[in-house]
């Protein structure tokens, strides 16, 4: 046997004071959320310093491959190891399921990193010592100032599912002493 309420409150008219309190609660939520987002934006370290530009994937690929040919110093697992001069622009792209090329950079030197996806949505994540987490959309190039601080191998990972084989999409930046 179903139990029905004696009174259906849903159809009763809400009092004026109750509507005012609900409106005040909504305004307070909006104000506090906005204040929290402003503080998070100003203080948080999640913001990139980079900018994005539109590119055509074919032209970007040609630019990166020309860069790799110009500064190639070795090869590892079929990918060129590239060592550009400090202070220069360095180029990298993400494609199914690799980052190209492997960069060798000098610790403490400033570079301008260009990175783009050639085919699908990919992620670009460095966990340590820098914390970057970017989404790479095909047709857009990220341009970021980059000063590697600590010598070592900076492992790159795609953190956007990009298809079967995504889990093997790794890359690296090797940072050496000056």
Tab-separated table of N, CA and C in Angstrom:
chain	number	residue	atom	x	y	z
A	1	UNK	N	0.837	-1.169	0.000
A	1	UNK	CA	0.000	0.000	0.000
A	1	UNK	C	0.887	1.239	0.000
A	2	UNK	N	0.681	2.083	-0.960
A	2	UNK	CA	1.486	3.303	-1.089
A	2	UNK	C	1.045	4.323	-0.052
A	3	UNK	N	2.059	5.050	0.432
A	3	UNK	CA	1.769	6.097	1.411
A	3	UNK	C	1.865	7.432	0.693
A	4	UNK	N	0.805	8.164	0.626
A	4	UNK	CA	0.793	9.478	-0.033
A	4	UNK	C	0.833	10.566	1.038
A	5	UNK	N	1.581	11.642	0.774
A	5	UNK	CA	1.589	12.729	1.762
A	5	UNK	C	0.199	13.352	1.887
A	6	UNK	N	-0.056	13.854	3.072
A	6	UNK	CA	-1.357	14.475	3.287
A	6	UNK	C	-1.484	15.783	2.536
A	7	UNK	N	-0.340	16.512	2.461
A	7	UNK	CA	-0.341	17.797	1.762
A	7	UNK	C	0.718	17.769	0.673
A	8	UNK	N	0.466	18.307	-0.474
A	8	UNK	CA	1.464	18.421	-1.547
A	8	UNK	C	2.022	19.840	-1.478
A	9	UNK	N	3.252	19.940	-0.945
A	9	UNK	CA	3.862	21.263	-0.751
A	9	UNK	C	4.347	21.872	-2.065
A	10	UNK	N	4.557	21.012	-3.036
A	10	UNK	CA	5.117	21.480	-4.305
A	10	UNK	C	4.236	22.534	-4.968
A	11	UNK	N	2.976	22.413	-4.804
A	11	UNK	CA	2.048	23.328	-5.465
A	11	UNK	C	1.676	24.535	-4.610
A	12	UNK	N	2.217	24.622	-3.413
A	12	UNK	CA	1.904	25.783	-2.562
A	12	UNK	C	2.777	26.960	-2.927
A	13	UNK	N	2.287	28.108	-2.746
A	13	UNK	CA	3.004	29.346	-3.046
A	13	UNK	C	4.102	29.565	-1.997
A	14	UNK	N	5.315	29.920	-2.472
A	14	UNK	CA	6.452	30.167	-1.583
A	14	UNK	C	6.330	31.576	-1.028
A	15	UNK	N	6.625	31.704	0.248
A	15	UNK	CA	6.490	33.030	0.858
A	15	UNK	C	7.587	33.968	0.356
A	16	UNK	N	7.353	35.228	0.479
A	16	UNK	CA	8.294	36.254	-0.002
A	16	UNK	C	9.634	36.160	0.725
A	17	UNK	N	9.608	35.960	2.051
A	17	UNK	CA	10.852	35.850	2.822
A	17	UNK	C	11.686	34.643	2.387
A	18	UNK	N	11.025	33.545	2.108
A	18	UNK	CA	11.753	32.349	1.667
A	18	UNK	C	12.421	32.584	0.309
A	19	UNK	N	11.744	33.257	-0.605
A	19	UNK	CA	12.342	33.579	-1.905
A	19	UNK	C	13.544	34.501	-1.725
A	20	UNK	N	13.471	35.458	-0.819
A	20	UNK	CA	14.599	36.365	-0.568
A	20	UNK	C	15.796	35.577	-0.039
A	21	UNK	N	15.583	34.654	0.901
A	21	UNK	CA	16.695	33.855	1.443
A	21	UNK	C	17.325	32.964	0.381
A	22	UNK	N	16.523	32.388	-0.477
A	22	UNK	CA	17.072	31.568	-1.567
A	22	UNK	C	17.884	32.441	-2.515
A	23	UNK	N	17.394	33.609	-2.852
A	23	UNK	CA	18.126	34.526	-3.738
A	23	UNK	C	19.441	34.957	-3.092
A	24	UNK	N	19.439	35.264	-1.783
A	24	UNK	CA	20.676	35.632	-1.086
A	24	UNK	C	21.680	34.481	-1.084
A	25	UNK	N	21.196	33.270	-0.906
A	25	UNK	CA	22.092	32.112	-0.925
A	25	UNK	C	22.740	31.947	-2.297
A	26	UNK	N	21.967	32.132	-3.353
A	26	UNK	CA	22.523	32.025	-4.718
A	26	UNK	C	23.555	33.122	-4.954
A	27	UNK	N	23.263	34.347	-4.526
A	27	UNK	CA	24.216	35.450	-4.697
A	27	UNK	C	25.494	35.165	-3.922
A	28	UNK	N	25.377	34.657	-2.709
A	28	UNK	CA	26.581	34.340	-1.922
A	28	UNK	C	27.409	33.243	-2.586
A	29	UNK	N	26.781	32.251	-3.155
A	29	UNK	CA	27.512	31.184	-3.854
A	29	UNK	C	28.274	31.769	-5.039
A	30	UNK	N	27.632	32.615	-5.809
A	30	UNK	CA	28.285	33.230	-6.974
A	30	UNK	C	29.454	34.105	-6.536
A	31	UNK	N	29.273	34.904	-5.489
A	31	UNK	CA	30.349	35.796	-5.013
A	31	UNK	C	31.523	34.974	-4.497
A	32	UNK	N	31.284	33.989	-3.659
A	32	UNK	CA	32.383	33.196	-3.113
A	32	UNK	C	33.080	32.373	-4.188
A	33	UNK	N	32.331	31.808	-5.111
A	33	UNK	CA	32.949	31.043	-6.193
A	33	UNK	C	33.813	31.950	-7.067
A	34	UNK	N	33.309	33.142	-7.392
A	34	UNK	CA	34.080	34.092	-8.203
A	34	UNK	C	35.342	34.523	-7.469
A	35	UNK	N	35.235	34.821	-6.174
A	35	UNK	CA	36.416	35.227	-5.402
A	35	UNK	C	37.436	34.092	-5.351
A	36	UNK	N	36.969	32.865	-5.158
A	36	UNK	CA	37.885	31.735	-5.117
A	36	UNK	C	38.585	31.551	-6.467
A	37	UNK	N	37.860	31.707	-7.563
A	37	UNK	CA	38.467	31.550	-8.883
A	37	UNK	C	39.490	32.647	-9.155
A	38	UNK	N	39.210	33.875	-8.717
A	38	UNK	CA	40.185	34.961	-8.898
A	38	UNK	C	41.457	34.690	-8.107
A	39	UNK	N	41.320	34.259	-6.856
A	39	UNK	CA	42.492	33.954	-6.042
A	39	UNK	C	43.250	32.780	-6.631
A	40	UNK	N	42.542	31.754	-7.047
A	40	UNK	CA	43.188	30.579	-7.649
A	40	UNK	C	43.944	30.971	-8.911
A	41	UNK	N	43.334	31.832	-9.713
A	41	UNK	CA	43.987	32.267	-10.950
A	41	UNK	C	45.245	33.078	-10.647
A	42	UNK	N	45.177	33.951	-9.641
A	42	UNK	CA	46.305	34.840	-9.335
A	42	UNK	C	47.429	34.107	-8.621
A	43	UNK	N	47.121	33.191	-7.736
A	43	UNK	CA	48.128	32.563	-6.889
A	43	UNK	C	48.537	31.184	-7.389
A	44	UNK	N	47.626	30.476	-8.013
A	44	UNK	CA	47.880	29.098	-8.407
A	44	UNK	C	48.990	28.966	-9.426
A	45	UNK	N	49.640	27.804	-9.403
A	45	UNK	CA	50.726	27.550	-10.340
A	45	UNK	C	50.240	26.766	-11.540
A	46	UNK	N	48.952	26.686	-11.735
A	46	UNK	CA	48.400	25.903	-12.822
A	46	UNK	C	48.376	26.670	-14.138
A	47	UNK	N	48.655	27.953	-14.088
A	47	UNK	CA	48.554	28.763	-15.299
A	47	UNK	C	49.827	28.656	-16.121
A	48	UNK	N	49.687	28.426	-17.408
A	48	UNK	CA	50.844	28.424	-18.280
A	48	UNK	C	51.151	29.849	-18.686
A	49	UNK	N	52.387	30.057	-19.051
A	49	UNK	CA	52.788	31.372	-19.515
A	49	UNK	C	52.755	31.441	-21.027
A	50	UNK	N	52.322	30.381	-21.636
A	50	UNK	CA	52.417	30.289	-23.079
A	50	UNK	C	51.241	30.889	-23.818
A	51	UNK	N	51.400	30.885	-25.128
A	51	UNK	CA	50.345	31.359	-26.019
A	51	UNK	C	50.146	30.320	-27.102
A	52	UNK	N	48.976	30.338	-27.705
A	52	UNK	CA	48.674	29.367	-28.755
A	52	UNK	C	48.405	30.102	-30.061
A	53	UNK	N	48.847	29.485	-31.144
A	53	UNK	CA	48.661	30.049	-32.476
A	53	UNK	C	48.122	28.965	-33.402
A	54	UNK	N	47.419	29.383	-34.426
A	54	UNK	CA	46.928	28.424	-35.422
A	54	UNK	C	48.059	28.073	-36.373
A	55	UNK	N	48.133	26.805	-36.698
A	55	UNK	CA	49.117	26.319	-37.656
A	55	UNK	C	48.453	25.258	-38.515
A	56	UNK	N	49.045	24.985	-39.634
A	56	UNK	CA	48.594	23.836	-40.418
A	56	UNK	C	49.513	22.670	-40.063
A	57	UNK	N	48.961	21.505	-39.774
A	57	UNK	CA	49.795	20.379	-39.350
A	57	UNK	C	50.918	20.042	-40.346
A	58	UNK	N	50.656	20.085	-41.621
A	58	UNK	CA	51.696	19.732	-42.605
A	58	UNK	C	52.853	20.731	-42.561
A	59	UNK	N	52.546	22.016	-42.479
A	59	UNK	CA	53.606	23.029	-42.418
A	59	UNK	C	54.382	22.922	-41.112
A	60	UNK	N	53.657	22.634	-40.015
A	60	UNK	CA	54.339	22.506	-38.726
A	60	UNK	C	55.265	21.293	-38.741
A	61	UNK	N	54.799	20.174	-39.316
A	61	UNK	CA	55.648	18.975	-39.402
A	61	UNK	C	56.932	19.289	-40.178
A	62	UNK	N	56.797	19.984	-41.304
A	62	UNK	CA	57.967	20.331	-42.112
A	62	UNK	C	58.931	21.205	-41.313
A	63	UNK	N	58.392	22.140	-40.536
A	63	UNK	CA	59.236	23.014	-39.730
A	63	UNK	C	59.988	22.218	-38.659
A	64	UNK	N	59.309	21.293	-37.996
A	64	UNK	CA	59.948	20.503	-36.940
A	64	UNK	C	61.003	19.568	-37.542
A	65	UNK	N	60.695	18.972	-38.670
A	65	UNK	CA	61.675	18.061	-39.277
A	65	UNK	C	62.894	18.819	-39.790
A	66	UNK	N	62.715	20.021	-40.290
A	66	UNK	CA	63.863	20.841	-40.691
A	66	UNK	C	64.694	21.215	-39.463
A	67	UNK	N	64.026	21.553	-38.369
A	67	UNK	CA	64.719	21.849	-37.110
A	67	UNK	C	65.526	20.637	-36.655
A	68	UNK	N	64.912	19.439	-36.716
A	68	UNK	CA	65.590	18.219	-36.271
A	68	UNK	C	66.809	17.924	-37.143
A	69	UNK	N	66.690	18.116	-38.455
A	69	UNK	CA	67.840	17.870	-39.343
A	69	UNK	C	68.971	18.852	-39.050
A	70	UNK	N	68.613	20.097	-38.754
A	70	UNK	CA	69.629	21.130	-38.534
A	70	UNK	C	70.443	20.887	-37.265
A	71	UNK	N	69.798	20.413	-36.193
A	71	UNK	CA	70.494	20.315	-34.908
A	71	UNK	C	70.666	18.878	-34.414
A	72	UNK	N	70.498	17.882	-35.274
A	72	UNK	CA	70.599	16.496	-34.834
A	72	UNK	C	72.021	16.168	-34.407
A	73	UNK	N	72.130	15.530	-33.211
A	73	UNK	CA	73.430	15.110	-32.698
A	73	UNK	C	73.478	13.605	-32.455
A	74	UNK	N	72.361	12.920	-32.657
A	74	UNK	CA	72.334	11.485	-32.431
A	74	UNK	C	70.973	10.928	-32.776
A	75	UNK	N	70.781	9.670	-32.409
A	75	UNK	CA	69.504	9.012	-32.675
A	75	UNK	C	69.240	8.008	-31.570
A	76	UNK	N	67.970	7.914	-31.194
A	76	UNK	CA	67.602	6.968	-30.144
A	76	UNK	C	66.240	6.380	-30.501
A	77	UNK	N	66.174	5.079	-30.614
A	77	UNK	CA	64.941	4.365	-30.943
A	77	UNK	C	64.275	4.922	-32.202
A	78	UNK	N	65.080	5.274	-33.185
A	78	UNK	CA	64.557	5.763	-34.452
A	78	UNK	C	64.166	7.230	-34.463
A	79	UNK	N	64.327	7.906	-33.348
A	79	UNK	CA	64.001	9.333	-33.286
A	79	UNK	C	65.288	10.134	-33.137
A	80	UNK	N	65.385	11.261	-33.812
A	80	UNK	CA	66.599	12.060	-33.684
A	80	UNK	C	66.713	12.708	-32.303
A	81	UNK	N	67.946	12.783	-31.836
A	81	UNK	CA	68.247	13.540	-30.623
A	81	UNK	C	68.786	14.881	-31.099
A	82	UNK	N	68.153	15.961	-30.639
A	82	UNK	CA	68.413	17.291	-31.172
A	82	UNK	C	68.952	18.177	-30.060
A	83	UNK	N	70.054	18.880	-30.341
A	83	UNK	CA	70.622	19.793	-29.352
A	83	UNK	C	70.746	21.193	-29.957
A	84	UNK	N	69.734	22.017	-29.787
A	84	UNK	CA	69.781	23.379	-30.325
A	84	UNK	C	70.621	24.279	-29.416
A	85	UNK	N	71.080	25.403	-29.926
A	85	UNK	CA	71.866	26.313	-29.081
A	85	UNK	C	70.984	26.950	-28.002
A	86	UNK	N	71.560	27.245	-26.844
A	86	UNK	CA	70.784	27.902	-25.785
A	86	UNK	C	70.182	29.219	-26.270
A	87	UNK	N	68.999	29.494	-25.800
A	87	UNK	CA	68.317	30.729	-26.165
A	87	UNK	C	67.498	30.639	-27.436
A	88	UNK	N	67.538	29.500	-28.079
A	88	UNK	CA	66.844	29.396	-29.368
A	88	UNK	C	65.430	28.838	-29.204
A	89	UNK	N	64.702	28.844	-30.297
A	89	UNK	CA	63.384	28.213	-30.344
A	89	UNK	C	63.591	26.723	-30.565
A	90	UNK	N	62.859	25.901	-29.807
A	90	UNK	CA	62.939	24.455	-29.967
A	90	UNK	C	61.551	23.948	-30.335
A	91	UNK	N	61.530	22.973	-31.223
A	91	UNK	CA	60.262	22.504	-31.794
A	91	UNK	C	60.063	21.020	-31.492
A	92	UNK	N	58.812	20.686	-31.257
A	92	UNK	CA	58.452	19.311	-30.968
A	92	UNK	C	57.021	19.108	-31.442
A	93	UNK	N	56.708	17.910	-31.909
A	93	UNK	CA	55.308	17.616	-32.201
A	93	UNK	C	54.898	16.286	-31.608
A	94	UNK	N	53.594	16.140	-31.445
A	94	UNK	CA	52.996	14.911	-30.947
A	94	UNK	C	52.178	14.319	-32.079
A	95	UNK	N	52.360	13.027	-32.284
A	95	UNK	CA	51.589	12.306	-33.283
A	95	UNK	C	51.367	10.900	-32.761
A	96	UNK	N	50.497	10.131	-33.395
A	96	UNK	CA	50.196	8.785	-32.889
A	96	UNK	C	51.460	7.986	-32.754
A	97	UNK	N	51.933	7.512	-31.894
A	97	UNK	CA	51.936	7.592	-30.466
A	97	UNK	C	53.347	7.931	-30.035
A	98	UNK	N	53.805	9.101	-30.405
A	98	UNK	CA	55.169	9.510	-30.071
A	98	UNK	C	55.282	11.029	-30.025
A	99	UNK	N	56.289	11.465	-29.307
A	99	UNK	CA	56.711	12.859	-29.357
A	99	UNK	C	57.985	12.893	-30.200
A	100	UNK	N	58.115	13.886	-31.026
A	100	UNK	CA	59.232	13.969	-31.972
A	100	UNK	C	59.802	15.374	-31.946
A	101	UNK	N	61.077	15.559	-31.900
A	101	UNK	CA	62.191	14.664	-31.643
A	101	UNK	C	62.476	14.589	-30.144
A	102	UNK	N	63.579	13.961	-29.776
A	102	UNK	CA	64.066	13.994	-28.397
A	102	UNK	C	64.950	15.233	-28.279
A	103	UNK	N	64.662	16.052	-27.294
A	103	UNK	CA	65.417	17.296	-27.127
A	103	UNK	C	66.523	17.109	-26.097
A	104	UNK	N	67.673	17.692	-26.376
A	104	UNK	CA	68.753	17.759	-25.386
A	104	UNK	C	69.033	19.253	-25.161
A	105	UNK	N	68.774	19.703	-23.944
A	105	UNK	CA	68.875	21.120	-23.613
A	105	UNK	C	69.863	21.324	-22.469
A	106	UNK	N	70.300	22.552	-22.295
A	106	UNK	CA	71.257	22.908	-21.232
A	106	UNK	C	70.498	23.422	-20.008
A	107	UNK	N	70.872	22.945	-18.836
A	107	UNK	CA	70.232	23.396	-17.595
A	107	UNK	C	70.519	24.885	-17.376
A	108	UNK	N	69.531	25.600	-16.931
A	108	UNK	CA	69.685	27.021	-16.613
A	108	UNK	C	69.590	27.939	-17.810
A	109	UNK	N	69.478	27.406	-19.004
A	109	UNK	CA	69.365	28.239	-20.209
A	109	UNK	C	67.893	28.355	-20.593
A	110	UNK	N	67.557	29.508	-21.128
A	110	UNK	CA	66.167	29.752	-21.508
A	110	UNK	C	65.948	29.364	-22.977
A	111	UNK	N	64.863	28.666	-23.220
A	111	UNK	CA	64.466	28.274	-24.569
A	111	UNK	C	63.020	28.695	-24.788
A	112	UNK	N	62.612	28.713	-26.017
A	112	UNK	CA	61.196	28.902	-26.341
A	112	UNK	C	60.718	27.611	-26.987
A	113	UNK	N	59.846	26.915	-26.273
A	113	UNK	CA	59.367	25.610	-26.717
A	113	UNK	C	58.103	25.782	-27.549
A	114	UNK	N	58.111	25.189	-28.737
A	114	UNK	CA	56.941	25.136	-29.617
A	114	UNK	C	56.493	23.690	-29.648
A	115	UNK	N	55.214	23.459	-29.402
A	115	UNK	CA	54.710	22.094	-29.453
A	115	UNK	C	53.293	22.090	-30.009
A	116	UNK	N	53.021	21.083	-30.853
A	116	UNK	CA	51.706	20.979	-31.476
A	116	UNK	C	51.388	19.513	-31.745
A	117	UNK	N	50.136	19.240	-31.934
A	117	UNK	CA	49.689	17.908	-32.333
A	117	UNK	C	49.453	17.916	-33.838
A	118	UNK	N	49.804	16.807	-34.490
A	118	UNK	CA	49.607	16.733	-35.940
A	118	UNK	C	48.327	16.011	-36.337
A	119	UNK	N	47.772	15.217	-35.432
A	119	UNK	CA	46.643	14.393	-35.872
A	119	UNK	C	45.433	14.438	-34.947
A	120	UNK	N	45.582	14.077	-33.690
A	120	UNK	CA	44.453	13.978	-32.764
A	120	UNK	C	44.736	14.835	-31.541
A	121	UNK	N	43.744	14.884	-30.670
A	121	UNK	CA	43.964	15.531	-29.384
A	121	UNK	C	44.948	14.684	-28.586
A	122	UNK	N	46.044	15.312	-28.171
A	122	UNK	CA	47.039	14.662	-27.326
A	122	UNK	C	47.252	15.521	-26.099
A	123	UNK	N	47.878	14.935	-25.116
A	123	UNK	CA	48.280	15.684	-23.934
A	123	UNK	C	49.784	15.820	-23.911
A	124	UNK	N	50.257	16.834	-23.220
A	124	UNK	CA	51.691	17.047	-23.044
A	124	UNK	C	51.887	17.284	-21.562
A	125	UNK	N	52.492	16.331	-20.916
A	125	UNK	CA	52.615	16.414	-19.471
A	125	UNK	C	54.053	16.148	-19.055
A	126	UNK	N	54.590	17.052	-18.268
A	126	UNK	CA	55.866	16.860	-17.590
A	126	UNK	C	55.540	16.903	-16.107
A	127	UNK	N	55.927	15.874	-15.403
A	127	UNK	CA	55.570	15.828	-13.985
A	127	UNK	C	56.650	16.391	-13.086
A	128	UNK	N	57.902	16.224	-13.462
A	128	UNK	CA	58.965	16.635	-12.551
A	128	UNK	C	60.173	17.071	-13.351
A	129	UNK	N	60.847	18.117	-13.013
A	129	UNK	CA	60.625	19.060	-11.921
A	129	UNK	C	59.632	20.164	-12.293
A	130	UNK	N	59.348	20.335	-13.584
A	130	UNK	CA	58.350	21.319	-13.991
A	130	UNK	C	57.003	20.632	-14.033
A	131	UNK	N	55.957	21.371	-13.813
A	131	UNK	CA	54.637	20.756	-13.863
A	131	UNK	C	53.827	21.416	-14.962
A	132	UNK	N	53.816	20.763	-16.093
A	132	UNK	CA	53.022	21.238	-17.226
A	132	UNK	C	52.009	20.176	-17.569
A	133	UNK	N	50.869	20.644	-17.938
A	133	UNK	CA	49.818	19.742	-18.360
A	133	UNK	C	49.016	20.488	-19.420
A	134	UNK	N	49.306	20.203	-20.673
A	134	UNK	CA	48.680	20.927	-21.776
A	134	UNK	C	47.859	19.981	-22.630
A	135	UNK	N	46.829	20.516	-23.243
A	135	UNK	CA	46.093	19.785	-24.264
A	135	UNK	C	46.574	20.293	-25.610
A	136	UNK	N	46.918	19.373	-26.479
A	136	UNK	CA	47.425	19.723	-27.803
A	136	UNK	C	46.347	19.411	-28.829
A	137	UNK	N	45.723	20.437	-29.337
A	137	UNK	CA	44.701	20.267	-30.364
A	137	UNK	C	45.360	20.353	-31.735
A	138	UNK	N	44.970	19.502	-32.652
A	138	UNK	CA	45.523	19.615	-34.005
A	138	UNK	C	45.189	20.987	-34.585
A	139	UNK	N	46.168	21.603	-35.204
A	139	UNK	CA	45.934	22.911	-35.801
A	139	UNK	C	46.304	24.073	-34.900
A	140	UNK	N	46.771	23.772	-33.691
A	140	UNK	CA	47.204	24.829	-32.773
A	140	UNK	C	48.592	24.502	-32.240
A	141	UNK	N	49.408	25.540	-32.119
A	141	UNK	CA	50.771	25.406	-31.629
A	141	UNK	C	50.887	26.160	-30.312
A	142	UNK	N	51.382	25.478	-29.282
A	142	UNK	CA	51.699	26.153	-28.028
A	142	UNK	C	53.114	26.710	-28.115
A	143	UNK	N	53.305	27.920	-27.638
A	143	UNK	CA	54.630	28.525	-27.570
A	143	UNK	C	54.844	28.936	-26.115
A	144	UNK	N	55.857	28.327	-25.495
A	144	UNK	CA	56.070	28.491	-24.062
A	144	UNK	C	57.524	28.825	-23.766
A	145	UNK	N	57.783	29.763	-22.873
A	145	UNK	CA	59.163	29.936	-22.411
A	145	UNK	C	59.520	28.751	-21.516
A	146	UNK	N	60.737	28.265	-21.654
A	146	UNK	CA	61.129	27.070	-20.909
A	146	UNK	C	62.575	27.196	-20.480
A	147	UNK	N	62.796	27.156	-19.194
A	147	UNK	CA	64.140	27.158	-18.631
A	147	UNK	C	64.277	25.910	-17.769
A	148	UNK	N	64.882	24.853	-18.316
A	148	UNK	CA	65.059	23.646	-17.503
A	148	UNK	C	66.045	23.941	-16.371
A	149	UNK	N	65.658	23.608	-15.180
A	149	UNK	CA	66.456	23.995	-14.019
A	149	UNK	C	67.387	22.900	-13.532
A	150	UNK	N	66.973	21.674	-13.679
A	150	UNK	CA	67.714	20.568	-13.077
A	150	UNK	C	68.166	19.591	-14.159
A	151	UNK	N	69.456	19.229	-14.187
A	151	UNK	CA	69.888	18.222	-15.153
A	151	UNK	C	69.194	16.885	-14.893
A	152	UNK	N	68.959	16.163	-15.970
A	152	UNK	CA	68.301	14.855	-15.850
A	152	UNK	C	67.409	14.607	-17.033
A	153	UNK	N	66.622	13.566	-16.940
A	153	UNK	CA	65.688	13.212	-18.009
A	153	UNK	C	64.290	13.641	-17.578
A	154	UNK	N	63.678	14.493	-18.381
A	154	UNK	CA	62.306	14.917	-18.130
A	154	UNK	C	61.410	14.033	-18.995
A	155	UNK	N	60.658	13.171	-18.362
A	155	UNK	CA	59.785	12.272	-19.110
A	155	UNK	C	58.496	12.967	-19.501
A	156	UNK	N	58.105	12.773	-20.732
A	156	UNK	CA	56.870	13.352	-21.253
A	156	UNK	C	55.843	12.238	-21.394
A	157	UNK	N	54.609	12.558	-21.165
A	157	UNK	CA	53.550	11.576	-21.341
A	157	UNK	C	52.341	12.258	-21.965
A	158	UNK	N	51.658	11.484	-22.795
A	158	UNK	CA	50.378	11.956	-23.313
A	158	UNK	C	49.325	11.615	-22.259
A	159	UNK	N	48.587	12.606	-21.827
A	159	UNK	CA	47.584	12.351	-20.793
A	159	UNK	C	46.157	12.525	-21.322
A	160	UNK	N	46.009	12.466	-22.629
A	160	UNK	CA	44.678	12.451	-23.252
A	160	UNK	C	44.584	11.157	-24.050
A	161	UNK	N	43.532	10.396	-23.817
A	161	UNK	CA	43.421	9.130	-24.547
A	161	UNK	C	43.325	9.424	-26.045
A	162	UNK	N	44.289	8.910	-26.797
A	162	UNK	CA	44.366	9.239	-28.218
A	162	UNK	C	44.227	8.005	-29.104
A	163	UNK	N	43.875	6.880	-28.524
A	163	UNK	CA	43.670	5.680	-29.320
A	163	UNK	C	44.412	4.497	-28.725
A	164	UNK	N	44.262	3.344	-29.381
A	164	UNK	CA	44.978	2.164	-28.914
A	164	UNK	C	46.465	2.415	-29.126
A	165	UNK	N	47.235	2.248	-28.105
A	165	UNK	CA	48.646	2.579	-28.149
A	165	UNK	C	48.954	3.842	-27.371
A	166	UNK	N	47.916	4.480	-26.868
A	166	UNK	CA	48.092	5.709	-26.094
A	166	UNK	C	49.043	5.495	-24.920
A	167	UNK	N	48.933	4.329	-24.277
A	167	UNK	CA	49.741	4.093	-23.084
A	167	UNK	C	51.237	4.025	-23.388
A	168	UNK	N	51.595	3.888	-24.659
A	168	UNK	CA	53.005	3.849	-25.026
A	168	UNK	C	53.508	5.199	-25.531
A	169	UNK	N	52.659	6.204	-25.502
A	169	UNK	CA	53.051	7.518	-26.042
A	169	UNK	C	53.858	8.283	-25.004
A	170	UNK	N	55.153	8.111	-25.101
A	170	UNK	CA	56.075	8.748	-24.173
A	170	UNK	C	57.137	9.493	-24.958
A	171	UNK	N	57.752	10.434	-24.328
A	171	UNK	CA	58.844	11.166	-24.937
A	171	UNK	C	59.765	11.643	-23.846
A	172	UNK	N	60.808	12.358	-24.241
A	172	UNK	CA	61.685	12.867	-23.200
A	172	UNK	C	62.458	14.085	-23.666
A	173	UNK	N	62.842	14.843	-22.668
A	173	UNK	CA	63.749	15.969	-22.838
A	173	UNK	C	64.924	15.689	-21.913
A	174	UNK	N	66.103	15.634	-22.490
A	174	UNK	CA	67.307	15.371	-21.699
A	174	UNK	C	67.949	16.718	-21.391
A	175	UNK	N	68.144	16.984	-20.131
A	175	UNK	CA	68.744	18.253	-19.707
A	175	UNK	C	70.131	17.955	-19.165
A	176	UNK	N	71.119	18.605	-19.759
A	176	UNK	CA	72.516	18.374	-19.373
A	176	UNK	C	73.070	19.620	-18.718
A	177	UNK	N	74.202	19.449	-18.016
A	177	UNK	CA	74.873	20.588	-17.374
A	177	UNK	C	75.326	21.585	-18.434
A	178	UNK	N	75.504	22.809	-18.022
A	178	UNK	CA	75.996	23.832	-18.953
A	178	UNK	C	77.348	23.489	-19.498
